[in-house]
Every structure is written in C-alpha cells, then in structure tokens.
Short mmCIF file of N, CA, C and O in Angstrom, two decimals:
data_model
loop_
_atom_site.label_atom_id
_atom_site.label_comp_id
_atom_site.label_asym_id
_atom_site.label_seq_id
_atom_site.Cartn_x
_atom_site.Cartn_y
_atom_site.Cartn_z
N MET O 1 9.58 53.38 -24.71
CA MET O 1 10.22 52.13 -24.40
C MET O 1 9.18 51.18 -23.82
O MET O 1 8.45 51.54 -22.90
N PRO O 2 9.09 49.93 -24.34
CA PRO O 2 8.09 48.99 -23.84
C PRO O 2 8.43 48.53 -22.43
O PRO O 2 9.58 48.38 -22.08
N THR O 3 7.38 48.27 -21.65
CA THR O 3 7.59 47.76 -20.30
C THR O 3 7.43 46.24 -20.30
O THR O 3 6.64 45.69 -21.05
N VAL O 4 8.20 45.60 -19.50
CA VAL O 4 8.17 44.14 -19.40
C VAL O 4 7.36 43.76 -18.17
O VAL O 4 7.60 44.25 -17.09
N SER O 5 6.40 42.87 -18.38
CA SER O 5 5.57 42.42 -17.27
C SER O 5 6.08 41.08 -16.76
O SER O 5 6.23 40.13 -17.52
N LEU O 6 6.38 41.02 -15.48
CA LEU O 6 6.84 39.76 -14.88
C LEU O 6 5.68 38.80 -14.64
O LEU O 6 5.88 37.61 -14.48
N ARG O 7 4.47 39.29 -14.65
CA ARG O 7 3.30 38.44 -14.41
C ARG O 7 3.04 37.47 -15.55
O ARG O 7 2.45 36.44 -15.35
N ALA O 8 3.46 37.78 -16.74
CA ALA O 8 3.18 36.92 -17.89
C ALA O 8 3.74 35.51 -17.68
O ALA O 8 3.12 34.53 -18.04
N GLY O 9 4.91 35.37 -17.09
CA GLY O 9 5.49 34.06 -16.85
C GLY O 9 5.07 33.46 -15.53
O GLY O 9 5.31 32.30 -15.26
N PHE O 10 4.42 34.23 -14.69
CA PHE O 10 4.04 33.78 -13.36
C PHE O 10 2.93 32.73 -13.39
O PHE O 10 2.99 31.73 -12.69
N VAL O 11 1.93 32.89 -14.21
CA VAL O 11 0.79 31.97 -14.27
C VAL O 11 1.22 30.58 -14.71
O VAL O 11 0.88 29.60 -14.05
N PRO O 12 1.98 30.42 -15.83
CA PRO O 12 2.40 29.05 -16.20
C PRO O 12 3.27 28.39 -15.15
O PRO O 12 3.16 27.20 -14.89
N VAL O 13 4.15 29.14 -14.50
CA VAL O 13 5.01 28.57 -13.47
C VAL O 13 4.18 28.14 -12.28
O VAL O 13 4.35 27.05 -11.73
N THR O 14 3.22 28.97 -11.87
CA THR O 14 2.35 28.63 -10.75
C THR O 14 1.53 27.38 -11.08
O THR O 14 1.38 26.48 -10.25
N ALA O 15 1.00 27.29 -12.29
CA ALA O 15 0.22 26.12 -12.69
C ALA O 15 1.09 24.86 -12.67
O ALA O 15 0.66 23.81 -12.20
N ALA O 16 2.31 24.96 -13.16
CA ALA O 16 3.21 23.80 -13.17
C ALA O 16 3.54 23.35 -11.75
O ALA O 16 3.57 22.15 -11.45
N LEU O 17 3.78 24.30 -10.85
CA LEU O 17 4.08 23.95 -9.46
C LEU O 17 2.86 23.32 -8.78
O LEU O 17 3.00 22.38 -8.00
N THR O 18 1.68 23.80 -9.08
CA THR O 18 0.46 23.23 -8.51
C THR O 18 0.27 21.79 -8.97
O THR O 18 -0.05 20.91 -8.17
N VAL O 19 0.49 21.52 -10.26
CA VAL O 19 0.35 20.15 -10.78
C VAL O 19 1.39 19.25 -10.13
O VAL O 19 1.08 18.13 -9.71
N ALA O 20 2.63 19.71 -10.01
CA ALA O 20 3.69 18.90 -9.41
C ALA O 20 3.37 18.59 -7.95
O ALA O 20 3.53 17.45 -7.49
N ALA O 21 2.91 19.59 -7.20
CA ALA O 21 2.57 19.38 -5.80
C ALA O 21 1.41 18.40 -5.66
O ALA O 21 1.42 17.53 -4.79
N THR O 22 0.42 18.51 -6.52
CA THR O 22 -0.72 17.59 -6.48
C THR O 22 -0.28 16.16 -6.74
O THR O 22 -0.72 15.23 -6.08
N MET O 23 0.61 15.97 -7.71
CA MET O 23 1.09 14.63 -8.02
C MET O 23 1.88 14.06 -6.86
O MET O 23 1.73 12.88 -6.53
N LEU O 24 2.70 14.86 -6.20
CA LEU O 24 3.47 14.37 -5.07
C LEU O 24 2.57 14.00 -3.90
O LEU O 24 2.75 12.97 -3.28
N LEU O 25 1.59 14.85 -3.62
CA LEU O 25 0.71 14.59 -2.49
C LEU O 25 -0.22 13.42 -2.73
O LEU O 25 -0.63 12.73 -1.81
N SER O 26 -0.57 13.15 -3.98
CA SER O 26 -1.50 12.06 -4.26
C SER O 26 -0.78 10.74 -4.46
O SER O 26 -1.39 9.72 -4.68
N GLY O 27 0.54 10.74 -4.38
CA GLY O 27 1.28 9.49 -4.51
C GLY O 27 1.36 9.00 -5.93
O GLY O 27 1.47 7.81 -6.18
N CYS O 28 1.29 9.88 -6.90
CA CYS O 28 1.33 9.51 -8.31
C CYS O 28 2.65 8.84 -8.64
O CYS O 28 3.70 9.24 -8.17
N GLY O 29 2.61 7.80 -9.43
CA GLY O 29 3.83 7.17 -9.90
C GLY O 29 4.04 5.78 -9.35
O GLY O 29 4.89 5.06 -9.82
N GLY O 30 3.30 5.35 -8.35
CA GLY O 30 3.49 4.01 -7.80
C GLY O 30 2.66 3.00 -8.56
O GLY O 30 1.59 3.29 -9.06
N GLY O 31 3.16 1.77 -8.69
CA GLY O 31 2.43 0.73 -9.37
C GLY O 31 1.31 0.16 -8.52
O GLY O 31 0.29 -0.26 -9.00
N ASP O 32 1.50 0.13 -7.18
CA ASP O 32 0.50 -0.40 -6.27
C ASP O 32 -0.36 0.76 -5.79
O ASP O 32 0.10 1.87 -5.64
N SER O 33 -1.62 0.49 -5.53
CA SER O 33 -2.49 1.56 -5.07
C SER O 33 -2.05 2.09 -3.73
O SER O 33 -2.40 3.18 -3.36
N GLY O 34 -1.29 1.36 -2.95
CA GLY O 34 -0.64 1.78 -1.72
C GLY O 34 -1.37 2.78 -0.85
O GLY O 34 -1.37 2.64 0.33
N SER O 35 -1.96 3.80 -1.42
CA SER O 35 -2.62 4.82 -0.61
C SER O 35 -4.08 4.44 -0.40
O SER O 35 -4.96 5.23 -0.62
N ALA O 36 -4.31 3.23 0.04
CA ALA O 36 -5.66 2.73 0.17
C ALA O 36 -6.30 3.12 1.49
O ALA O 36 -7.42 2.79 1.74
N ALA O 37 -5.59 3.81 2.33
CA ALA O 37 -6.16 4.14 3.61
C ALA O 37 -5.75 5.53 4.03
O ALA O 37 -4.85 6.12 3.47
N LYS O 38 -6.42 6.04 5.04
CA LYS O 38 -6.18 7.38 5.50
C LYS O 38 -5.93 7.33 7.00
O LYS O 38 -6.66 6.70 7.73
N THR O 39 -4.90 8.01 7.43
CA THR O 39 -4.57 8.06 8.84
C THR O 39 -5.32 9.20 9.50
O THR O 39 -5.41 10.28 8.95
N THR O 40 -5.83 8.95 10.69
CA THR O 40 -6.49 10.00 11.44
C THR O 40 -6.00 9.97 12.87
O THR O 40 -5.54 8.93 13.35
N THR O 41 -6.06 11.09 13.54
CA THR O 41 -5.71 11.11 14.95
C THR O 41 -6.91 11.46 15.81
O THR O 41 -6.81 11.57 17.00
N ALA O 42 -8.04 11.65 15.19
CA ALA O 42 -9.27 11.95 15.93
C ALA O 42 -10.32 10.92 15.56
O ALA O 42 -10.10 10.08 14.70
N ALA O 43 -11.45 11.00 16.19
CA ALA O 43 -12.54 10.07 15.89
C ALA O 43 -12.98 10.25 14.45
O ALA O 43 -12.80 11.30 13.86
N ALA O 44 -13.57 9.22 13.89
CA ALA O 44 -14.03 9.27 12.51
C ALA O 44 -15.03 10.40 12.34
O ALA O 44 -15.87 10.65 13.20
N SER O 45 -14.96 11.06 11.20
CA SER O 45 -15.88 12.16 10.95
C SER O 45 -17.26 11.62 10.65
O SER O 45 -17.43 10.50 10.18
N SER O 46 -18.26 12.42 10.91
CA SER O 46 -19.62 11.99 10.66
C SER O 46 -20.09 12.59 9.35
O SER O 46 -21.05 13.34 9.30
N ALA O 47 -19.37 12.27 8.28
CA ALA O 47 -19.74 12.77 6.95
C ALA O 47 -21.09 12.20 6.57
O ALA O 47 -21.42 11.06 6.89
N SER O 48 -21.86 12.99 5.88
CA SER O 48 -23.20 12.55 5.52
C SER O 48 -23.11 11.48 4.44
O SER O 48 -22.46 11.65 3.43
N ALA O 49 -23.75 10.36 4.67
CA ALA O 49 -23.75 9.24 3.74
C ALA O 49 -25.05 9.24 2.96
O ALA O 49 -25.98 9.96 3.27
N ALA O 50 -25.09 8.40 1.95
CA ALA O 50 -26.30 8.27 1.15
C ALA O 50 -27.43 7.77 2.04
O ALA O 50 -27.20 7.00 2.97
N PRO O 51 -28.66 8.21 1.78
CA PRO O 51 -29.79 7.77 2.61
C PRO O 51 -29.88 6.24 2.62
O PRO O 51 -29.78 5.59 1.60
N GLY O 52 -30.03 5.68 3.80
CA GLY O 52 -30.17 4.24 3.94
C GLY O 52 -28.84 3.50 3.98
O GLY O 52 -28.82 2.32 4.27
N ALA O 53 -27.73 4.16 3.66
CA ALA O 53 -26.42 3.51 3.68
C ALA O 53 -25.94 3.41 5.13
O ALA O 53 -26.16 4.31 5.92
N PRO O 54 -25.29 2.30 5.47
CA PRO O 54 -24.79 2.16 6.84
C PRO O 54 -23.68 3.19 7.10
O PRO O 54 -22.89 3.50 6.22
N LYS O 55 -23.66 3.71 8.31
CA LYS O 55 -22.64 4.69 8.68
C LYS O 55 -21.35 3.97 9.01
O LYS O 55 -21.37 2.87 9.55
N PRO O 56 -20.21 4.60 8.71
CA PRO O 56 -18.93 3.99 9.08
C PRO O 56 -18.86 3.78 10.59
O PRO O 56 -19.38 4.57 11.36
N ALA O 57 -18.20 2.72 10.98
CA ALA O 57 -18.06 2.37 12.40
C ALA O 57 -16.64 2.64 12.86
O ALA O 57 -15.72 2.76 12.05
N THR O 58 -16.47 2.74 14.17
CA THR O 58 -15.15 2.81 14.77
C THR O 58 -14.99 1.57 15.63
O THR O 58 -15.80 1.32 16.53
N ILE O 59 -13.96 0.80 15.33
CA ILE O 59 -13.70 -0.44 16.04
C ILE O 59 -12.44 -0.24 16.88
O ILE O 59 -11.46 0.35 16.41
N THR O 60 -12.44 -0.72 18.11
CA THR O 60 -11.32 -0.52 19.02
C THR O 60 -10.48 -1.78 19.14
O THR O 60 -11.01 -2.88 19.29
N VAL O 61 -9.16 -1.59 19.08
CA VAL O 61 -8.20 -2.66 19.37
C VAL O 61 -7.44 -2.21 20.61
O VAL O 61 -6.84 -1.14 20.63
N ASP O 62 -7.49 -3.02 21.67
CA ASP O 62 -6.75 -2.70 22.89
C ASP O 62 -5.31 -3.17 22.75
O ASP O 62 -5.05 -4.28 22.26
N VAL O 63 -4.39 -2.32 23.16
CA VAL O 63 -2.97 -2.66 23.15
C VAL O 63 -2.54 -2.72 24.61
O VAL O 63 -2.33 -1.68 25.25
N ALA O 64 -2.46 -3.94 25.15
CA ALA O 64 -2.12 -4.16 26.55
C ALA O 64 -1.59 -5.57 26.71
O ALA O 64 -1.86 -6.45 25.88
N ASP O 65 -0.84 -5.78 27.77
CA ASP O 65 -0.30 -7.11 28.09
C ASP O 65 0.49 -7.69 26.91
O ASP O 65 0.40 -8.88 26.61
N MET O 66 1.21 -6.80 26.20
CA MET O 66 2.08 -7.21 25.09
C MET O 66 1.32 -7.89 23.96
O MET O 66 1.80 -8.81 23.32
N LYS O 67 0.06 -7.43 23.69
CA LYS O 67 -0.69 -8.00 22.56
C LYS O 67 -1.73 -7.00 22.06
O LYS O 67 -2.12 -6.06 22.76
N PHE O 68 -2.18 -7.23 20.83
CA PHE O 68 -3.30 -6.51 20.23
C PHE O 68 -4.53 -7.37 20.46
O PHE O 68 -4.52 -8.57 20.18
N SER O 69 -5.61 -6.75 20.95
CA SER O 69 -6.81 -7.52 21.22
C SER O 69 -8.05 -6.76 20.74
O SER O 69 -8.33 -5.69 21.26
N PRO O 70 -8.76 -7.29 19.75
CA PRO O 70 -8.48 -8.53 19.03
C PRO O 70 -7.31 -8.35 18.07
O PRO O 70 -7.08 -7.25 17.55
N ALA O 71 -6.59 -9.42 17.83
CA ALA O 71 -5.44 -9.37 16.91
C ALA O 71 -5.90 -9.39 15.47
O ALA O 71 -5.26 -8.78 14.61
N ASP O 72 -6.98 -10.07 15.17
CA ASP O 72 -7.50 -10.16 13.81
C ASP O 72 -8.95 -9.69 13.81
O ASP O 72 -9.74 -10.14 14.63
N LEU O 73 -9.28 -8.80 12.87
CA LEU O 73 -10.65 -8.35 12.79
C LEU O 73 -11.03 -8.03 11.36
O LEU O 73 -10.16 -7.81 10.51
N THR O 74 -12.33 -8.03 11.10
CA THR O 74 -12.87 -7.72 9.79
C THR O 74 -13.73 -6.48 9.92
O THR O 74 -14.56 -6.38 10.84
N VAL O 75 -13.50 -5.50 9.02
CA VAL O 75 -14.25 -4.24 9.03
C VAL O 75 -14.81 -4.00 7.64
O VAL O 75 -14.45 -4.68 6.68
N LYS O 76 -15.67 -3.01 7.54
CA LYS O 76 -16.18 -2.58 6.24
C LYS O 76 -15.32 -1.43 5.73
O LYS O 76 -14.76 -0.67 6.53
N VAL O 77 -15.21 -1.31 4.42
CA VAL O 77 -14.50 -0.19 3.83
C VAL O 77 -15.15 1.09 4.34
O VAL O 77 -16.37 1.22 4.35
N GLY O 78 -14.34 2.02 4.81
CA GLY O 78 -14.85 3.26 5.39
C GLY O 78 -14.82 3.27 6.90
O GLY O 78 -14.91 4.32 7.53
N ASP O 79 -14.70 2.08 7.52
CA ASP O 79 -14.63 1.99 8.97
C ASP O 79 -13.26 2.46 9.46
O ASP O 79 -12.26 2.39 8.74
N THR O 80 -13.23 2.89 10.71
CA THR O 80 -12.00 3.34 11.35
C THR O 80 -11.66 2.38 12.47
O THR O 80 -12.52 2.00 13.25
N VAL O 81 -10.39 2.00 12.55
CA VAL O 81 -9.90 1.19 13.66
C VAL O 81 -9.09 2.11 14.56
O VAL O 81 -8.23 2.85 14.09
N THR O 82 -9.40 2.09 15.84
CA THR O 82 -8.67 2.89 16.83
C THR O 82 -7.95 1.95 17.77
O THR O 82 -8.57 1.10 18.40
N TRP O 83 -6.63 2.10 17.82
CA TRP O 83 -5.81 1.33 18.74
C TRP O 83 -5.68 2.15 20.01
O TRP O 83 -5.24 3.30 19.98
N LYS O 84 -6.06 1.56 21.16
CA LYS O 84 -5.96 2.23 22.45
C LYS O 84 -4.82 1.60 23.24
O LYS O 84 -4.85 0.40 23.53
N PHE O 85 -3.84 2.41 23.55
CA PHE O 85 -2.62 1.96 24.21
C PHE O 85 -2.74 2.16 25.72
O PHE O 85 -2.92 3.27 26.19
N HIS O 86 -2.65 1.05 26.46
CA HIS O 86 -2.64 1.14 27.92
C HIS O 86 -1.88 -0.06 28.45
O HIS O 86 -2.43 -1.00 29.01
N ASP O 87 -0.57 0.00 28.23
CA ASP O 87 0.33 -1.06 28.69
C ASP O 87 1.47 -0.39 29.45
O ASP O 87 1.69 0.82 29.32
N ARG O 88 2.22 -1.15 30.20
CA ARG O 88 3.35 -0.55 30.91
C ARG O 88 4.56 -0.38 30.01
O ARG O 88 5.52 0.25 30.39
N PHE O 89 4.47 -0.93 28.78
CA PHE O 89 5.54 -0.80 27.80
C PHE O 89 5.07 0.06 26.64
O PHE O 89 3.89 0.05 26.29
N PRO O 90 5.98 0.78 25.98
CA PRO O 90 5.58 1.55 24.79
C PRO O 90 5.35 0.62 23.60
O PRO O 90 5.98 -0.44 23.50
N HIS O 91 4.43 1.02 22.72
CA HIS O 91 4.10 0.24 21.53
C HIS O 91 3.82 1.16 20.35
O HIS O 91 3.62 2.37 20.52
N SER O 92 3.74 0.57 19.16
CA SER O 92 3.34 1.29 17.95
C SER O 92 2.52 0.34 17.08
O SER O 92 2.41 -0.85 17.37
N VAL O 93 1.96 0.90 16.02
CA VAL O 93 1.26 0.10 15.02
C VAL O 93 1.97 0.39 13.70
O VAL O 93 1.96 1.52 13.22
N GLN O 94 2.60 -0.63 13.13
CA GLN O 94 3.39 -0.48 11.91
C GLN O 94 2.90 -1.47 10.86
O GLN O 94 2.89 -2.67 11.10
N GLY O 95 2.46 -0.95 9.70
CA GLY O 95 1.98 -1.82 8.63
C GLY O 95 3.09 -2.69 8.08
O GLY O 95 4.26 -2.31 8.07
N ILE O 96 2.70 -3.87 7.61
CA ILE O 96 3.65 -4.82 7.01
C ILE O 96 3.27 -4.96 5.53
O ILE O 96 2.14 -5.32 5.20
N GLY O 97 4.21 -4.68 4.63
CA GLY O 97 3.96 -4.82 3.20
C GLY O 97 3.47 -3.53 2.57
O GLY O 97 3.10 -2.57 3.23
N ASP O 98 3.49 -3.53 1.23
CA ASP O 98 3.14 -2.33 0.47
C ASP O 98 1.72 -1.85 0.74
O ASP O 98 1.47 -0.66 0.86
N LYS O 99 0.77 -2.75 0.80
CA LYS O 99 -0.63 -2.36 0.97
C LYS O 99 -0.85 -1.62 2.29
O LYS O 99 -1.69 -0.73 2.38
N ALA O 100 -0.09 -1.97 3.32
CA ALA O 100 -0.29 -1.40 4.66
C ALA O 100 0.72 -0.30 4.98
O ALA O 100 0.90 0.04 6.14
N MET O 101 1.34 0.28 3.96
CA MET O 101 2.37 1.30 4.21
C MET O 101 1.86 2.50 5.02
O MET O 101 2.59 3.07 5.80
N GLY O 102 0.62 2.90 4.86
CA GLY O 102 0.09 4.06 5.57
C GLY O 102 -0.15 3.83 7.04
O GLY O 102 -0.35 4.77 7.80
N ILE O 103 -0.14 2.58 7.45
CA ILE O 103 -0.34 2.28 8.87
C ILE O 103 0.99 2.47 9.56
O ILE O 103 1.89 1.64 9.45
N ASN O 104 1.13 3.58 10.27
CA ASN O 104 2.42 3.92 10.87
C ASN O 104 2.20 4.90 12.01
O ASN O 104 2.33 6.11 11.84
N SER O 105 1.89 4.37 13.17
CA SER O 105 1.62 5.24 14.32
C SER O 105 2.92 5.67 14.99
O SER O 105 3.96 5.02 14.82
N PRO O 106 2.85 6.73 15.77
CA PRO O 106 3.99 7.04 16.65
C PRO O 106 4.07 5.98 17.76
O PRO O 106 3.19 5.15 17.89
N ILE O 107 5.11 6.05 18.54
CA ILE O 107 5.25 5.15 19.69
C ILE O 107 4.46 5.75 20.86
O ILE O 107 4.59 6.93 21.16
N PHE O 108 3.62 4.91 21.48
CA PHE O 108 2.75 5.35 22.57
C PHE O 108 3.01 4.55 23.84
O PHE O 108 3.23 3.35 23.79
N ASP O 109 2.95 5.23 24.98
CA ASP O 109 2.83 4.56 26.28
C ASP O 109 1.35 4.48 26.63
O ASP O 109 0.85 3.45 27.03
N LYS O 110 0.68 5.60 26.47
CA LYS O 110 -0.76 5.71 26.72
C LYS O 110 -1.34 6.57 25.60
O LYS O 110 -0.67 7.40 25.02
N GLY O 111 -2.62 6.39 25.32
CA GLY O 111 -3.27 7.20 24.29
C GLY O 111 -3.90 6.32 23.24
O GLY O 111 -4.11 5.12 23.44
N GLU O 112 -4.21 6.93 22.09
CA GLU O 112 -4.85 6.17 21.02
C GLU O 112 -4.43 6.72 19.66
O GLU O 112 -3.98 7.87 19.54
N TRP O 113 -4.59 5.88 18.64
CA TRP O 113 -4.26 6.23 17.26
C TRP O 113 -5.25 5.53 16.35
O TRP O 113 -5.63 4.38 16.60
N SER O 114 -5.71 6.22 15.31
CA SER O 114 -6.75 5.68 14.45
C SER O 114 -6.32 5.64 12.99
O SER O 114 -5.49 6.44 12.56
N TYR O 115 -6.95 4.73 12.24
CA TYR O 115 -6.69 4.56 10.81
C TYR O 115 -8.00 4.18 10.14
O TYR O 115 -8.71 3.29 10.60
N THR O 116 -8.34 4.88 9.06
CA THR O 116 -9.57 4.61 8.32
C THR O 116 -9.24 3.79 7.08
O THR O 116 -8.38 4.20 6.29
N PHE O 117 -9.90 2.68 6.91
CA PHE O 117 -9.67 1.78 5.78
C PHE O 117 -10.59 2.17 4.63
O PHE O 117 -11.81 2.04 4.74
N THR O 118 -10.00 2.65 3.53
CA THR O 118 -10.79 3.17 2.41
C THR O 118 -10.80 2.26 1.20
O THR O 118 -11.43 2.60 0.20
N ALA O 119 -10.12 1.14 1.27
CA ALA O 119 -10.10 0.19 0.15
C ALA O 119 -10.13 -1.23 0.70
O ALA O 119 -9.57 -1.49 1.77
N PRO O 120 -10.79 -2.14 0.00
CA PRO O 120 -10.82 -3.52 0.48
C PRO O 120 -9.43 -4.16 0.43
O PRO O 120 -8.59 -3.77 -0.37
N GLY O 121 -9.22 -5.11 1.32
CA GLY O 121 -7.95 -5.83 1.32
C GLY O 121 -7.62 -6.32 2.71
O GLY O 121 -8.33 -6.07 3.67
N THR O 122 -6.50 -7.03 2.79
CA THR O 122 -6.00 -7.53 4.06
C THR O 122 -4.77 -6.72 4.43
O THR O 122 -3.83 -6.60 3.64
N TYR O 123 -4.80 -6.13 5.61
CA TYR O 123 -3.74 -5.25 6.09
C TYR O 123 -3.10 -5.89 7.32
O TYR O 123 -3.74 -6.05 8.35
N ARG O 124 -1.83 -6.27 7.18
CA ARG O 124 -1.11 -6.86 8.30
C ARG O 124 -0.33 -5.76 9.02
O ARG O 124 0.14 -4.82 8.39
N TYR O 125 -0.21 -5.88 10.33
CA TYR O 125 0.54 -4.89 11.09
C TYR O 125 1.24 -5.54 12.28
O TYR O 125 0.96 -6.69 12.63
N MET O 126 2.17 -4.81 12.88
CA MET O 126 2.91 -5.29 14.04
C MET O 126 3.32 -4.10 14.89
O MET O 126 3.17 -2.94 14.48
N CYS O 127 3.84 -4.37 16.07
CA CYS O 127 4.45 -3.34 16.90
C CYS O 127 5.91 -3.27 16.48
O CYS O 127 6.61 -4.28 16.48
N SER O 128 6.37 -2.07 16.12
CA SER O 128 7.76 -1.94 15.65
C SER O 128 8.76 -2.21 16.77
O SER O 128 9.91 -2.58 16.49
N LEU O 129 8.36 -2.07 18.03
CA LEU O 129 9.26 -2.34 19.15
C LEU O 129 9.21 -3.79 19.62
O LEU O 129 10.16 -4.26 20.25
N HIS O 130 8.11 -4.46 19.32
CA HIS O 130 7.91 -5.85 19.73
C HIS O 130 7.36 -6.63 18.54
O HIS O 130 6.14 -6.86 18.45
N PRO O 131 8.22 -7.04 17.60
CA PRO O 131 7.76 -7.66 16.35
C PRO O 131 6.91 -8.91 16.52
O PRO O 131 6.21 -9.31 15.59
N GLU O 132 6.94 -9.52 17.69
CA GLU O 132 6.10 -10.69 17.91
C GLU O 132 4.63 -10.30 18.10
O GLU O 132 3.74 -11.14 17.98
N MET O 133 4.37 -9.03 18.35
CA MET O 133 3.00 -8.52 18.46
C MET O 133 2.51 -8.21 17.05
O MET O 133 3.00 -7.29 16.41
N ARG O 134 1.55 -8.99 16.57
CA ARG O 134 1.06 -8.83 15.20
C ARG O 134 -0.46 -8.87 15.16
O ARG O 134 -1.10 -9.44 16.03
N GLY O 135 -1.00 -8.28 14.09
CA GLY O 135 -2.44 -8.30 13.91
C GLY O 135 -2.78 -8.16 12.43
O GLY O 135 -1.91 -7.86 11.60
N THR O 136 -4.04 -8.36 12.11
CA THR O 136 -4.53 -8.27 10.74
C THR O 136 -5.90 -7.61 10.73
O THR O 136 -6.75 -7.94 11.55
N VAL O 137 -6.08 -6.67 9.80
CA VAL O 137 -7.39 -6.08 9.57
C VAL O 137 -7.79 -6.43 8.14
O VAL O 137 -7.03 -6.18 7.20
N THR O 138 -8.96 -7.04 7.99
CA THR O 138 -9.49 -7.33 6.67
C THR O 138 -10.64 -6.37 6.41
O THR O 138 -11.62 -6.35 7.15
N ALA O 139 -10.47 -5.52 5.39
CA ALA O 139 -11.51 -4.55 5.02
C ALA O 139 -12.29 -5.11 3.84
O ALA O 139 -11.71 -5.50 2.83
N GLN O 140 -13.62 -5.18 3.99
CA GLN O 140 -14.49 -5.72 2.94
C GLN O 140 -15.40 -4.65 2.39
O GLN O 140 -15.84 -3.79 3.06
#
C-alpha cells in the first residue's frame, strides 16, 4: 500500500504564506508610496555609508510650552528627527495626510520619539491632543 506524504503540499503552502506576509508587511497595493519613512524608538543607527558620503543626522524638536520648536525644519533624506517631550501636558506627533501616515507617536508626558525620513517630500504633523500645535518637516 502506498504511503501518502503530507510534506508534498507543505512547501507550496509555506511559499504562498511567505509571499502573502511579505506583501502585507511591505504595504503592497497602495497607489501612494506612503511608506516613505521609518519609525524608530532609539537613536539613529550608525550604518556604514559610502566613503565620503555625509552621515545621517539626528535633529531634535522640543515639545514644550504647547508648541513644537522648531515647528518647521528641513532635513536630508536619511536623517532622523527626534521629538523630546518635556511639557506639563501630554502630547503626540501625528502625521497629516497620506504621505505622513507613518508619523504616529504614542502620547507622551515626558520622553522622546524618533522618525527617520527615507524619501524626499514635505511631511506635515500635529499633536493629536492639541490640533493647534503643528509642524512641518521637509526632507530633501
């Protein structure tokens, strides 16, 4: 009597699940590039760059006195912006519009949150608790 191997169907199913998971994680299917940036909670990594190429920078935005300071800034693609929260009120950093969808910090009383800009563009953001608090990052 022949034996049936369950492994024969396992490889195609595993491959299909891997492709589906990769597509979901990479944001496949959207018309806008939307995933132009990467969220980080630690300092920017010191990945080795091409010889002579400028190293990515970390720029700080202070969140205090019910405002972002500076509210508007220009960075280079690859730079990281770190928002440092030190106000008596809680705040967040929430992207405005499709391009800035990845900008979405938790609510902070104290602490910091970082975002690395990996594509050029203008990214608008606000505090989700205080919509009058707004800022813009232009990545070049």
